[in-house]
Each structure stands twice: as structure tokens, then as C-alpha cells.
Amino acid sequence: GTEVLQSLTPAQQIIKIVNEELIVTLGGGQSRLVSAAHPPSVAILVGLQGSGKTTTAAKLALHLKHVGQSPLLVAADNRRPAAIEQLVTLGEQLNIPVYSEAPDIPSKDICVRALARAKRLVTTWVIVDTAGRLHIDEAMMVELAQVKKTLKPSEVLLVVDAMTGQDVVQVAEEFHSKVSLTGLILTKMDGDARGGAALSIRWVSGVPVKFIGIGEKADAFEPFHPDRLASRILGMGDMLTFIEKAEKTFDEQQVRELEKKVRTASFNLDDFLSQLREIRKMGPLAQLVEMLPGLSQLARQLPEGMEEKQL
């Protein structure tokens, strides 16, 4: 029922319509974190065991630190023996303070004292890593409800593994009905365009996706942009993310010097090597190729790890 624009073929017009609908289904615009009226703001991370909650807590804290906030991590997962140690180690590596206590202390008590510490340290965000289970059970939900009541968070974020498939939808519904989620963080969104989970979970739960994890490194984490994922799903690339990655990696002065060298034909192998090193900092090559319009199919045809070896 839509008039085909003169500059487009009917096939391109259909892709345009599908792209617009995908963006609407994925949430329209970017959904940002909501901060409390009086700091510190509190974000509780919930989810099943193995979804990557602890690592995601550290990634979120680093993201907030990069945008000028001062976060405090709270190790409130007293069910998984190594969770507290893991968070403390990640905090040390990223130079972010972590509040932790012995594993036998109830989560609710840890959170009360952590909040008092955050006020003394004058932090702007408190990020709480809570306990997960391999399945949803009543005891876990009661504990989460207590923690939520104690902390009165401005954000309750469900961390889900994008590779779990349609089970993700049921998990999101269960958590949403018990603790009223405010947002989702999808992990393992690297590699091919795993947009299916984002689409289903957003459509069924109505909860916005706020961040996506796109790799194992601490900085492989970015705010979720519905238009960019829709573009990736349709194989149209994602130039904006590509440009942002490049801006973070390349120094403007360095770029000017390289341009000068190319113009004067004095660009040598040492310069080429330094350029390759900068590109490697931007992430796996297959991931970068996928962001370039028209090359997403090529990215899928590359044997795993081959492009890194070639580089």
C-alpha cells in the first residue's frame, strides 16, 4: 500500500519498510539508564547463572566510569563460591572500588552496608551483582525481592545470553512478573547478527534493551541502538558503530600525520604496521567487516580465526 519512491526499486522499498518496522519493534530510540533524584543511583543486575552477570556488572561500571560517573560494585552473589572473588579481581583490574563481605552474610545485609559505603565514598552509581541459579526458583525470587525493597533501585536490569534462543523470553517474563524489570542487557551479541533474541524478548516483555555485550574484553560493551541492530539484521552494516570504534582508537594527530605521509609518498612499512595494530584494537576483524555495508555476507564466510591469523 506504499507508493514506491522513484529512486528505489520495489525490493529496496520493502527492505526500507521492514527496517522501519524492526526499529519500532526493537524499541524505537536508544533507552538510557534512569538515575535517582538523589545520588547514588542503584542498578541491580539479575539473571540466571551462566548468563555473564558478574562480568557484565564490571563492564557496566567501566562504561559509567568512561562517561564521567563514579561507580561502586557490590558483590551480593553469595551462592556461587567464586563470584565474590571474580568481582573483586575485575574491580582491581579496572580500578573500580568493590564492596564485598563473607559468602555466609545475607545479600540484604551486604546491600545495606554497601549503600552506606557508597554514600561515604560519594559515588554516583551502585551496581549490585546478585545471585543466579541454573533455573528460576522461589527462594531466589524472594531474595531478589528483599534486595529490591531494601535498595529501592532506579534500574533492575536482566542479563541474558543472546545465544539461549527462545528460552530467553520465558526467563524475561518470569523475572519481570516477580521483580518488575526496567531494562535488559544482552550478552554474547558478537559475531553474526544475533538479533532474534533481542526482537523476541523486546516484543514479548515490553522491556527495553539498554546495553549489549559484544565480546569478552571489559570494553566490549555498548549502549543498545535499535536502528543499528536492525541495519545489521538486514545485512546493511552498521557504519555509526564502526565510526565510533575508530574515533575511540585513532588519535586525530596520528591520522593527520598519516595523511601527510600518504600525500608525500613517504608512507612506509612501519606506518602500515602501526595502522594494523590500531585496527586490531578495534576488535575482531570479522566483527568490523560485518559493520561495513554489503560485506556482512563475507564476514560469515570467513573461517573462524582465519582473518586474525592473516592479519
PDB file of C-alpha atoms in Angstrom:
ATOM      1  CA  GLY A   1       0.000   0.000   0.000  1.00  0.00           C
ATOM      2  CA  THR A   2       3.013   2.298  -0.032  1.00  0.00           C
ATOM      3  CA  GLU A   3       3.994   4.325  -3.086  1.00  0.00           C
ATOM      4  CA  VAL A   4       7.387   3.171  -4.346  1.00  0.00           C
ATOM      5  CA  LEU A   5       9.783   6.125  -4.322  1.00  0.00           C
ATOM      6  CA  GLN A   6      11.268   6.922  -7.735  1.00  0.00           C
ATOM      7  CA  SER A   7      14.832   6.402  -6.556  1.00  0.00           C
ATOM      8  CA  LEU A   8      14.071   2.921  -5.127  1.00  0.00           C
ATOM      9  CA  THR A   9      13.157  -0.445  -6.658  1.00  0.00           C
ATOM     10  CA  PRO A  10      10.150  -2.276  -5.114  1.00  0.00           C
ATOM     11  CA  ALA A  11      12.601  -4.678  -3.391  1.00  0.00           C
ATOM     12  CA  GLN A  12      14.502  -1.783  -1.809  1.00  0.00           C
ATOM     13  CA  GLN A  13      11.203  -0.207  -0.738  1.00  0.00           C
ATOM     14  CA  ILE A  14      10.262  -3.457   1.077  1.00  0.00           C
ATOM     15  CA  ILE A  15      13.629  -3.515   2.862  1.00  0.00           C
ATOM     16  CA  LYS A  16      13.052   0.109   3.885  1.00  0.00           C
ATOM     17  CA  ILE A  17       9.628  -0.785   5.355  1.00  0.00           C
ATOM     18  CA  VAL A  18      10.993  -3.887   7.129  1.00  0.00           C
ATOM     19  CA  ASN A  19      13.877  -1.816   8.513  1.00  0.00           C
ATOM     20  CA  GLU A  20      11.479   0.819   9.892  1.00  0.00           C
ATOM     21  CA  GLU A  21       9.243  -1.862  11.489  1.00  0.00           C
ATOM     22  CA  LEU A  22      12.256  -3.625  13.013  1.00  0.00           C
ATOM     23  CA  ILE A  23      13.402  -0.355  14.610  1.00  0.00           C
ATOM     24  CA  VAL A  24       9.925   0.175  16.111  1.00  0.00           C
ATOM     25  CA  THR A  25       9.783  -3.438  17.388  1.00  0.00           C
ATOM     26  CA  LEU A  26      13.243  -3.123  18.936  1.00  0.00           C
ATOM     27  CA  GLY A  27      12.161  -0.051  20.879  1.00  0.00           C
ATOM     28  CA  GLY A  28      12.383   2.949  18.551  1.00  0.00           C
ATOM     29  CA  GLY A  29      15.178   5.046  20.041  1.00  0.00           C
ATOM     30  CA  GLN A  30      18.030   4.411  22.445  1.00  0.00           C
ATOM     31  CA  SER A  31      16.883   3.656  26.017  1.00  0.00           C
ATOM     32  CA  ARG A  32      19.202   5.244  28.595  1.00  0.00           C
ATOM     33  CA  LEU A  33      19.782   4.460  32.269  1.00  0.00           C
ATOM     34  CA  VAL A  34      17.484   6.333  34.647  1.00  0.00           C
ATOM     35  CA  SER A  35      19.308   7.959  37.576  1.00  0.00           C
ATOM     36  CA  ALA A  36      17.817   8.636  41.000  1.00  0.00           C
ATOM     37  CA  ALA A  37      16.895  12.174  42.087  1.00  0.00           C
ATOM     38  CA  HIS A  38      19.451  11.953  44.910  1.00  0.00           C
ATOM     39  CA  PRO A  39      22.697  10.029  44.264  1.00  0.00           C
ATOM     40  CA  PRO A  40      23.828   7.337  44.487  1.00  0.00           C
ATOM     41  CA  SER A  41      21.587   5.722  41.853  1.00  0.00           C
ATOM     42  CA  VAL A  42      21.301   1.947  42.207  1.00  0.00           C
ATOM     43  CA  ALA A  43      21.274  -0.662  39.405  1.00  0.00           C
ATOM     44  CA  ILE A  44      20.579  -4.289  40.362  1.00  0.00           C
ATOM     45  CA  LEU A  45      21.721  -6.941  37.878  1.00  0.00           C
ATOM     46  CA  VAL A  46      19.595 -10.109  37.888  1.00  0.00           C
ATOM     47  CA  GLY A  47      19.615 -13.266  35.762  1.00  0.00           C
ATOM     48  CA  LEU A  48      20.285 -16.975  35.614  1.00  0.00           C
ATOM     49  CA  GLN A  49      23.641 -18.484  36.494  1.00  0.00           C
ATOM     50  CA  GLY A  50      25.974 -18.511  33.476  1.00  0.00           C
ATOM     51  CA  SER A  51      24.411 -15.515  31.717  1.00  0.00           C
ATOM     52  CA  GLY A  52      27.520 -13.419  32.467  1.00  0.00           C
ATOM     53  CA  LYS A  53      26.129 -11.222  35.276  1.00  0.00           C
ATOM     54  CA  THR A  54      29.396 -10.718  37.186  1.00  0.00           C
ATOM     55  CA  THR A  55      31.423  -9.782  34.100  1.00  0.00           C
ATOM     56  CA  THR A  56      28.573  -7.563  32.869  1.00  0.00           C
ATOM     57  CA  ALA A  57      28.471  -5.730  36.242  1.00  0.00           C
ATOM     58  CA  ALA A  58      32.165  -4.847  35.783  1.00  0.00           C
ATOM     59  CA  LYS A  59      31.608  -3.829  32.122  1.00  0.00           C
ATOM     60  CA  LEU A  60      28.691  -1.576  33.091  1.00  0.00           C
ATOM     61  CA  ALA A  61      30.788   0.039  35.842  1.00  0.00           C
ATOM     62  CA  LEU A  62      33.614   0.694  33.346  1.00  0.00           C
ATOM     63  CA  HIS A  63      31.133   2.174  30.848  1.00  0.00           C
ATOM     64  CA  LEU A  64      29.788   4.527  33.544  1.00  0.00           C
ATOM     65  CA  LYS A  65      33.339   5.469  34.536  1.00  0.00           C
ATOM     66  CA  HIS A  66      34.120   6.368  30.903  1.00  0.00           C
ATOM     67  CA  VAL A  67      31.130   8.724  30.789  1.00  0.00           C
ATOM     68  CA  GLY A  68      32.276  10.592  33.913  1.00  0.00           C
ATOM     69  CA  GLN A  69      30.368   8.722  36.661  1.00  0.00           C
ATOM     70  CA  SER A  70      31.951   7.208  39.787  1.00  0.00           C
ATOM     71  CA  PRO A  71      30.607   3.653  40.273  1.00  0.00           C
ATOM     72  CA  LEU A  72      30.833   1.221  43.213  1.00  0.00           C
ATOM     73  CA  LEU A  73      30.465  -2.514  42.536  1.00  0.00           C
ATOM     74  CA  VAL A  74      28.703  -4.662  45.144  1.00  0.00           C
ATOM     75  CA  ALA A  75      29.360  -8.414  45.358  1.00  0.00           C
ATOM     76  CA  ALA A  76      25.984  -9.663  46.612  1.00  0.00           C
ATOM     77  CA  ASP A  77      26.121 -13.091  44.912  1.00  0.00           C
ATOM     78  CA  ASN A  78      26.674 -15.367  47.899  1.00  0.00           C
ATOM     79  CA  ARG A  79      25.532 -18.559  46.133  1.00  0.00           C
ATOM     80  CA  ARG A  80      28.312 -19.067  43.579  1.00  0.00           C
ATOM     81  CA  PRO A  81      31.552 -19.527  45.575  1.00  0.00           C
ATOM     82  CA  ALA A  82      33.842 -17.778  43.089  1.00  0.00           C
ATOM     83  CA  ALA A  83      31.508 -14.858  42.226  1.00  0.00           C
ATOM     84  CA  ILE A  84      32.749 -12.563  45.017  1.00  0.00           C
ATOM     85  CA  GLU A  85      36.432 -13.211  44.219  1.00  0.00           C
ATOM     86  CA  GLN A  86      35.750 -12.744  40.491  1.00  0.00           C
ATOM     87  CA  LEU A  87      34.145  -9.329  41.026  1.00  0.00           C
ATOM     88  CA  VAL A  88      36.911  -8.192  43.401  1.00  0.00           C
ATOM     89  CA  THR A  89      39.551  -9.218  40.828  1.00  0.00           C
ATOM     90  CA  LEU A  90      37.711  -7.427  37.991  1.00  0.00           C
ATOM     91  CA  GLY A  91      37.396  -4.303  40.182  1.00  0.00           C
ATOM     92  CA  GLU A  92      41.159  -4.308  40.829  1.00  0.00           C
ATOM     93  CA  GLN A  93      41.930  -4.729  37.105  1.00  0.00           C
ATOM     94  CA  LEU A  94      39.629  -1.846  36.108  1.00  0.00           C
ATOM     95  CA  ASN A  95      40.478   0.341  39.108  1.00  0.00           C
ATOM     96  CA  ILE A  96      36.846   0.412  40.321  1.00  0.00           C
ATOM     97  CA  PRO A  97      36.015   0.034  44.047  1.00  0.00           C
ATOM     98  CA  VAL A  98      34.192  -3.172  45.086  1.00  0.00           C
ATOM     99  CA  TYR A  99      32.237  -3.743  48.292  1.00  0.00           C
ATOM    100  CA  SER A 100      32.298  -7.379  49.418  1.00  0.00           C
ATOM    101  CA  GLU A 101      31.742  -9.457  52.562  1.00  0.00           C
ATOM    102  CA  ALA A 102      31.945 -13.130  53.549  1.00  0.00           C
ATOM    103  CA  PRO A 103      29.734 -15.516  51.487  1.00  0.00           C
ATOM    104  CA  ASP A 104      27.637 -16.516  54.528  1.00  0.00           C
ATOM    105  CA  ILE A 105      26.267 -12.962  55.031  1.00  0.00           C
ATOM    106  CA  PRO A 106      22.698 -12.485  53.674  1.00  0.00           C
ATOM    107  CA  SER A 107      22.545 -10.416  50.463  1.00  0.00           C
ATOM    108  CA  LYS A 108      20.133  -7.917  52.018  1.00  0.00           C
ATOM    109  CA  ASP A 109      22.613  -7.054  54.825  1.00  0.00           C
ATOM    110  CA  ILE A 110      25.512  -6.733  52.351  1.00  0.00           C
ATOM    111  CA  CYS A 111      23.436  -4.277  50.282  1.00  0.00           C
ATOM    112  CA  VAL A 112      22.508  -2.095  53.305  1.00  0.00           C
ATOM    113  CA  ARG A 113      26.164  -1.687  54.307  1.00  0.00           C
ATOM    114  CA  ALA A 114      27.259  -1.233  50.675  1.00  0.00           C
ATOM    115  CA  LEU A 115      24.825   1.658  50.266  1.00  0.00           C
ATOM    116  CA  ALA A 116      26.211   3.321  53.409  1.00  0.00           C
ATOM    117  CA  ARG A 117      29.754   2.891  51.990  1.00  0.00           C
ATOM    118  CA  ALA A 118      28.666   4.386  48.636  1.00  0.00           C
ATOM    119  CA  LYS A 119      27.348   7.499  50.410  1.00  0.00           C
ATOM    120  CA  ARG A 120      30.644   7.889  52.309  1.00  0.00           C
ATOM    121  CA  LEU A 121      32.655   7.500  49.072  1.00  0.00           C
ATOM    122  CA  VAL A 122      30.272   9.942  47.287  1.00  0.00           C
ATOM    123  CA  THR A 123      29.783   7.551  44.355  1.00  0.00           C
ATOM    124  CA  THR A 124      27.130   8.313  41.732  1.00  0.00           C
ATOM    125  CA  TRP A 125      26.172   4.711  40.873  1.00  0.00           C
ATOM    126  CA  VAL A 126      25.968   1.465  42.880  1.00  0.00           C
ATOM    127  CA  ILE A 127      25.960  -1.668  40.696  1.00  0.00           C
ATOM    128  CA  VAL A 128      24.815  -4.811  42.509  1.00  0.00           C
ATOM    129  CA  ASP A 129      25.727  -8.307  41.271  1.00  0.00           C
ATOM    130  CA  THR A 130      23.033 -10.654  42.640  1.00  0.00           C
ATOM    131  CA  ALA A 131      22.854 -14.446  42.911  1.00  0.00           C
ATOM    132  CA  GLY A 132      21.623 -16.527  39.969  1.00  0.00           C
ATOM    133  CA  ARG A 133      20.537 -20.140  39.703  1.00  0.00           C
ATOM    134  CA  LEU A 134      20.544 -22.621  36.843  1.00  0.00           C
ATOM    135  CA  HIS A 135      16.750 -22.310  36.856  1.00  0.00           C
ATOM    136  CA  ILE A 136      14.221 -19.900  38.337  1.00  0.00           C
ATOM    137  CA  ASP A 137      13.197 -20.872  41.866  1.00  0.00           C
ATOM    138  CA  GLU A 138      11.071 -19.308  44.596  1.00  0.00           C
ATOM    139  CA  ALA A 139      13.929 -18.807  47.108  1.00  0.00           C
ATOM    140  CA  MET A 140      15.954 -16.802  44.583  1.00  0.00           C
ATOM    141  CA  MET A 141      12.967 -14.599  43.706  1.00  0.00           C
ATOM    142  CA  VAL A 142      12.165 -13.916  47.381  1.00  0.00           C
ATOM    143  CA  GLU A 143      15.801 -12.915  47.968  1.00  0.00           C
ATOM    144  CA  LEU A 144      15.765 -10.585  44.920  1.00  0.00           C
ATOM    145  CA  ALA A 145      12.501  -9.003  46.062  1.00  0.00           C
ATOM    146  CA  GLN A 146      14.073  -8.320  49.508  1.00  0.00           C
ATOM    147  CA  VAL A 147      17.179  -6.755  47.940  1.00  0.00           C
ATOM    148  CA  LYS A 148      14.986  -4.593  45.691  1.00  0.00           C
ATOM    149  CA  LYS A 149      12.845  -3.453  48.658  1.00  0.00           C
ATOM    150  CA  THR A 150      15.987  -2.566  50.656  1.00  0.00           C
ATOM    151  CA  LEU A 151      17.823  -0.661  47.912  1.00  0.00           C
ATOM    152  CA  LYS A 152      14.883   0.964  46.050  1.00  0.00           C
ATOM    153  CA  PRO A 153      16.869   0.842  42.777  1.00  0.00           C
ATOM    154  CA  SER A 154      16.263   3.123  39.807  1.00  0.00           C
ATOM    155  CA  GLU A 155      17.240   0.238  37.485  1.00  0.00           C
ATOM    156  CA  VAL A 156      16.604  -3.539  37.642  1.00  0.00           C
ATOM    157  CA  LEU A 157      18.477  -4.983  34.669  1.00  0.00           C
ATOM    158  CA  LEU A 158      18.088  -8.568  33.467  1.00  0.00           C
ATOM    159  CA  VAL A 159      21.289 -10.011  31.992  1.00  0.00           C
ATOM    160  CA  VAL A 160      20.543 -12.644  29.343  1.00  0.00           C
ATOM    161  CA  ASP A 161      22.688 -14.673  26.965  1.00  0.00           C
ATOM    162  CA  ALA A 162      21.596 -13.880  23.387  1.00  0.00           C
ATOM    163  CA  MET A 163      22.557 -17.413  22.322  1.00  0.00           C
ATOM    164  CA  THR A 164      19.988 -19.071  24.606  1.00  0.00           C
ATOM    165  CA  GLY A 165      17.313 -18.755  21.939  1.00  0.00           C
ATOM    166  CA  GLN A 166      13.611 -18.627  22.702  1.00  0.00           C
ATOM    167  CA  ASP A 167      14.047 -19.772  26.364  1.00  0.00           C
ATOM    168  CA  VAL A 168      15.215 -16.208  26.969  1.00  0.00           C
ATOM    169  CA  VAL A 169      11.652 -14.944  26.505  1.00  0.00           C
ATOM    170  CA  GLN A 170      10.244 -17.161  29.271  1.00  0.00           C
ATOM    171  CA  VAL A 171      13.087 -16.178  31.636  1.00  0.00           C
ATOM    172  CA  ALA A 172      12.412 -12.474  30.981  1.00  0.00           C
ATOM    173  CA  GLU A 173       8.680 -12.897  31.607  1.00  0.00           C
ATOM    174  CA  GLU A 174       9.299 -14.719  34.921  1.00  0.00           C
ATOM    175  CA  PHE A 175      11.730 -12.075  36.218  1.00  0.00           C
ATOM    176  CA  HIS A 176       9.534  -9.227  35.001  1.00  0.00           C
ATOM    177  CA  SER A 177       6.469 -10.568  36.811  1.00  0.00           C
ATOM    178  CA  LYS A 178       8.400 -11.001  40.100  1.00  0.00           C
ATOM    179  CA  VAL A 179      10.770  -8.009  40.276  1.00  0.00           C
ATOM    180  CA  SER A 180       9.494  -5.559  37.586  1.00  0.00           C
ATOM    181  CA  LEU A 181      12.439  -5.166  35.230  1.00  0.00           C
ATOM    182  CA  THR A 182      13.381  -1.735  33.883  1.00  0.00           C
ATOM    183  CA  GLY A 183      15.792  -2.926  31.192  1.00  0.00           C
ATOM    184  CA  LEU A 184      17.718  -5.771  29.568  1.00  0.00           C
ATOM    185  CA  ILE A 185      21.390  -6.378  28.862  1.00  0.00           C
ATOM    186  CA  LEU A 186      22.060  -8.940  26.122  1.00  0.00           C
ATOM    187  CA  THR A 187      25.440 -10.669  26.295  1.00  0.00           C
ATOM    188  CA  LYS A 188      27.278 -12.610  23.549  1.00  0.00           C
ATOM    189  CA  MET A 189      25.911 -10.388  20.770  1.00  0.00           C
ATOM    190  CA  ASP A 190      29.253 -10.560  18.927  1.00  0.00           C
ATOM    191  CA  GLY A 191      29.835 -12.471  15.708  1.00  0.00           C
ATOM    192  CA  ASP A 192      26.831 -12.863  13.406  1.00  0.00           C
ATOM    193  CA  ALA A 193      23.806 -10.594  13.845  1.00  0.00           C
ATOM    194  CA  ARG A 194      22.060 -12.313  16.742  1.00  0.00           C
ATOM    195  CA  GLY A 195      19.046 -10.077  16.607  1.00  0.00           C
ATOM    196  CA  GLY A 196      16.426 -12.801  17.103  1.00  0.00           C
ATOM    197  CA  ALA A 197      16.728 -12.842  20.876  1.00  0.00           C
ATOM    198  CA  ALA A 198      16.593  -9.036  21.065  1.00  0.00           C
ATOM    199  CA  LEU A 199      13.477  -8.960  18.862  1.00  0.00           C
ATOM    200  CA  SER A 200      11.578 -11.701  20.731  1.00  0.00           C
ATOM    201  CA  ILE A 201      12.435 -10.524  24.225  1.00  0.00           C
ATOM    202  CA  ARG A 202      11.607  -6.882  23.477  1.00  0.00           C
ATOM    203  CA  TRP A 203       8.328  -7.805  21.783  1.00  0.00           C
ATOM    204  CA  VAL A 204       7.082 -10.208  24.480  1.00  0.00           C
ATOM    205  CA  SER A 205       8.265  -8.478  27.657  1.00  0.00           C
ATOM    206  CA  GLY A 206       7.942  -4.871  26.513  1.00  0.00           C
ATOM    207  CA  VAL A 207      11.136  -4.145  28.484  1.00  0.00           C
ATOM    208  CA  PRO A 208      13.746  -2.069  26.592  1.00  0.00           C
ATOM    209  CA  VAL A 209      17.195  -3.433  25.777  1.00  0.00           C
ATOM    210  CA  LYS A 210      19.659  -0.924  27.290  1.00  0.00           C
ATOM    211  CA  PHE A 211      23.089  -2.472  26.590  1.00  0.00           C
ATOM    212  CA  ILE A 212      24.692  -5.296  24.629  1.00  0.00           C
ATOM    213  CA  GLY A 213      27.879  -7.243  25.355  1.00  0.00           C
ATOM    214  CA  ILE A 214      29.856  -7.834  22.150  1.00  0.00           C
ATOM    215  CA  GLY A 215      32.911  -9.744  23.363  1.00  0.00           C
ATOM    216  CA  GLU A 216      34.900 -10.889  26.367  1.00  0.00           C
ATOM    217  CA  LYS A 217      37.034  -7.774  26.943  1.00  0.00           C
ATOM    218  CA  ALA A 218      35.918  -5.248  29.569  1.00  0.00           C
ATOM    219  CA  ASP A 219      35.305  -2.545  26.948  1.00  0.00           C
ATOM    220  CA  ALA A 220      33.365  -4.882  24.600  1.00  0.00           C
ATOM    221  CA  PHE A 221      30.120  -3.348  25.800  1.00  0.00           C
ATOM    222  CA  GLU A 222      27.957  -0.684  24.217  1.00  0.00           C
ATOM    223  CA  PRO A 223      24.603   1.090  24.579  1.00  0.00           C
ATOM    224  CA  PHE A 224      21.877  -0.569  22.503  1.00  0.00           C
ATOM    225  CA  HIS A 225      20.753   1.321  19.376  1.00  0.00           C
ATOM    226  CA  PRO A 226      17.646  -0.295  17.760  1.00  0.00           C
ATOM    227  CA  ASP A 227      18.331   1.298  14.352  1.00  0.00           C
ATOM    228  CA  ARG A 228      21.885  -0.080  14.264  1.00  0.00           C
ATOM    229  CA  LEU A 229      20.834  -3.647  15.144  1.00  0.00           C
ATOM    230  CA  ALA A 230      18.001  -3.521  12.580  1.00  0.00           C
ATOM    231  CA  SER A 231      20.569  -2.472   9.999  1.00  0.00           C
ATOM    232  CA  ARG A 232      22.855  -5.383  10.975  1.00  0.00           C
ATOM    233  CA  ILE A 233      19.974  -7.906  10.884  1.00  0.00           C
ATOM    234  CA  LEU A 234      19.223  -6.853   7.283  1.00  0.00           C
ATOM    235  CA  GLY A 235      22.898  -7.109   6.328  1.00  0.00           C
ATOM    236  CA  MET A 236      23.110  -3.356   5.733  1.00  0.00           C
ATOM    237  CA  GLY A 237      26.099  -2.891   8.037  1.00  0.00           C
ATOM    238  CA  ASP A 238      26.486  -0.514  10.957  1.00  0.00           C
ATOM    239  CA  MET A 239      28.682   2.404   9.951  1.00  0.00           C
ATOM    240  CA  LEU A 240      27.900   4.511  13.051  1.00  0.00           C
ATOM    241  CA  THR A 241      29.296   1.928  15.494  1.00  0.00           C
ATOM    242  CA  PHE A 242      32.260   1.419  13.155  1.00  0.00           C
ATOM    243  CA  ILE A 243      32.996   5.178  13.177  1.00  0.00           C
ATOM    244  CA  GLU A 244      32.631   5.367  16.987  1.00  0.00           C
ATOM    245  CA  LYS A 245      35.104   2.479  17.401  1.00  0.00           C
ATOM    246  CA  ALA A 246      37.537   4.203  15.041  1.00  0.00           C
ATOM    247  CA  GLU A 247      37.221   7.532  16.882  1.00  0.00           C
ATOM    248  CA  LYS A 248      37.997   5.848  20.211  1.00  0.00           C
ATOM    249  CA  THR A 249      41.025   4.025  18.748  1.00  0.00           C
ATOM    250  CA  PHE A 250      42.660   6.526  16.403  1.00  0.00           C
ATOM    251  CA  ASP A 251      44.330   9.687  17.581  1.00  0.00           C
ATOM    252  CA  GLU A 252      43.446  12.709  15.401  1.00  0.00           C
ATOM    253  CA  GLN A 253      47.053  13.945  15.308  1.00  0.00           C
ATOM    254  CA  GLN A 254      48.213  10.490  14.203  1.00  0.00           C
ATOM    255  CA  VAL A 255      45.613  10.439  11.392  1.00  0.00           C
ATOM    256  CA  ARG A 256      46.794  13.852  10.133  1.00  0.00           C
ATOM    257  CA  GLU A 257      50.424  12.682  10.098  1.00  0.00           C
ATOM    258  CA  LEU A 258      49.475   9.524   8.182  1.00  0.00           C
ATOM    259  CA  GLU A 259      47.518  11.559   5.627  1.00  0.00           C
ATOM    260  CA  LYS A 260      50.553  13.821   5.142  1.00  0.00           C
ATOM    261  CA  LYS A 261      52.793  10.769   4.611  1.00  0.00           C
ATOM    262  CA  VAL A 262      50.418   9.254   2.058  1.00  0.00           C
ATOM    263  CA  ARG A 263      50.226  12.572   0.157  1.00  0.00           C
ATOM    264  CA  THR A 264      54.018  12.909   0.073  1.00  0.00           C
ATOM    265  CA  ALA A 265      54.582   9.195  -0.743  1.00  0.00           C
ATOM    266  CA  SER A 266      56.645   8.693   2.450  1.00  0.00           C
ATOM    267  CA  PHE A 267      54.225   6.107   3.993  1.00  0.00           C
ATOM    268  CA  ASN A 268      56.408   3.072   4.845  1.00  0.00           C
ATOM    269  CA  LEU A 269      56.020  -0.445   6.295  1.00  0.00           C
ATOM    270  CA  ASP A 270      56.449   0.837   9.870  1.00  0.00           C
ATOM    271  CA  ASP A 271      53.445   3.129   9.355  1.00  0.00           C
ATOM    272  CA  PHE A 272      51.491   0.219   7.877  1.00  0.00           C
ATOM    273  CA  LEU A 273      52.345  -1.930  10.927  1.00  0.00           C
ATOM    274  CA  SER A 274      51.190   0.777  13.330  1.00  0.00           C
ATOM    275  CA  GLN A 275      47.909   1.049  11.364  1.00  0.00           C
ATOM    276  CA  LEU A 276      47.311  -2.708  11.588  1.00  0.00           C
ATOM    277  CA  ARG A 277      47.913  -2.532  15.353  1.00  0.00           C
ATOM    278  CA  GLU A 278      45.339   0.259  15.695  1.00  0.00           C
ATOM    279  CA  ILE A 279      42.805  -1.781  13.687  1.00  0.00           C
ATOM    280  CA  ARG A 280      43.346  -4.781  15.981  1.00  0.00           C
ATOM    281  CA  LYS A 281      42.458  -2.595  18.959  1.00  0.00           C
ATOM    282  CA  MET A 282      39.026  -2.016  17.393  1.00  0.00           C
ATOM    283  CA  GLY A 283      38.118  -5.691  17.855  1.00  0.00           C
ATOM    284  CA  PRO A 284      37.981  -8.924  15.793  1.00  0.00           C
ATOM    285  CA  LEU A 285      38.231  -8.330  12.060  1.00  0.00           C
ATOM    286  CA  ALA A 286      35.102 -10.393  11.258  1.00  0.00           C
ATOM    287  CA  GLN A 287      33.116  -8.122  13.584  1.00  0.00           C
ATOM    288  CA  LEU A 288      34.433  -5.000  11.830  1.00  0.00           C
ATOM    289  CA  VAL A 289      33.772  -6.377   8.334  1.00  0.00           C
ATOM    290  CA  GLU A 290      30.174  -7.150   9.365  1.00  0.00           C
ATOM    291  CA  MET A 291      29.630  -3.462  10.174  1.00  0.00           C
ATOM    292  CA  LEU A 292      30.523  -2.377   6.633  1.00  0.00           C
ATOM    293  CA  PRO A 293      27.502  -2.168   4.302  1.00  0.00           C
ATOM    294  CA  GLY A 294      27.455  -5.004   1.775  1.00  0.00           C
ATOM    295  CA  LEU A 295      30.190  -7.032   3.451  1.00  0.00           C
ATOM    296  CA  SER A 296      28.170  -8.810   6.183  1.00  0.00           C
ATOM    297  CA  GLN A 297      27.831 -11.949   3.998  1.00  0.00           C
ATOM    298  CA  LEU A 298      31.602 -12.023   3.532  1.00  0.00           C
ATOM    299  CA  ALA A 299      32.099 -11.895   7.325  1.00  0.00           C
ATOM    300  CA  ARG A 300      30.065 -15.089   7.725  1.00  0.00           C
ATOM    301  CA  GLN A 301      32.109 -16.898   5.070  1.00  0.00           C
ATOM    302  CA  LEU A 302      35.438 -16.272   6.805  1.00  0.00           C
ATOM    303  CA  PRO A 303      36.691 -19.409   8.606  1.00  0.00           C
ATOM    304  CA  GLU A 304      36.826 -18.702  12.352  1.00  0.00           C
ATOM    305  CA  GLY A 305      40.106 -17.145  13.436  1.00  0.00           C
ATOM    306  CA  MET A 306      41.465 -17.099   9.884  1.00  0.00           C
ATOM    307  CA  GLU A 307      41.304 -13.330   9.460  1.00  0.00           C
ATOM    308  CA  GLU A 308      43.251 -12.791  12.725  1.00  0.00           C
ATOM    309  CA  LYS A 309      45.946 -15.204  11.544  1.00  0.00           C
ATOM    310  CA  GLN A 310      46.152 -13.444   8.157  1.00  0.00           C
ATOM    311  CA  LEU A 311      46.473 -10.053   9.852  1.00  0.00           C
TER     312      LEU A 311
END
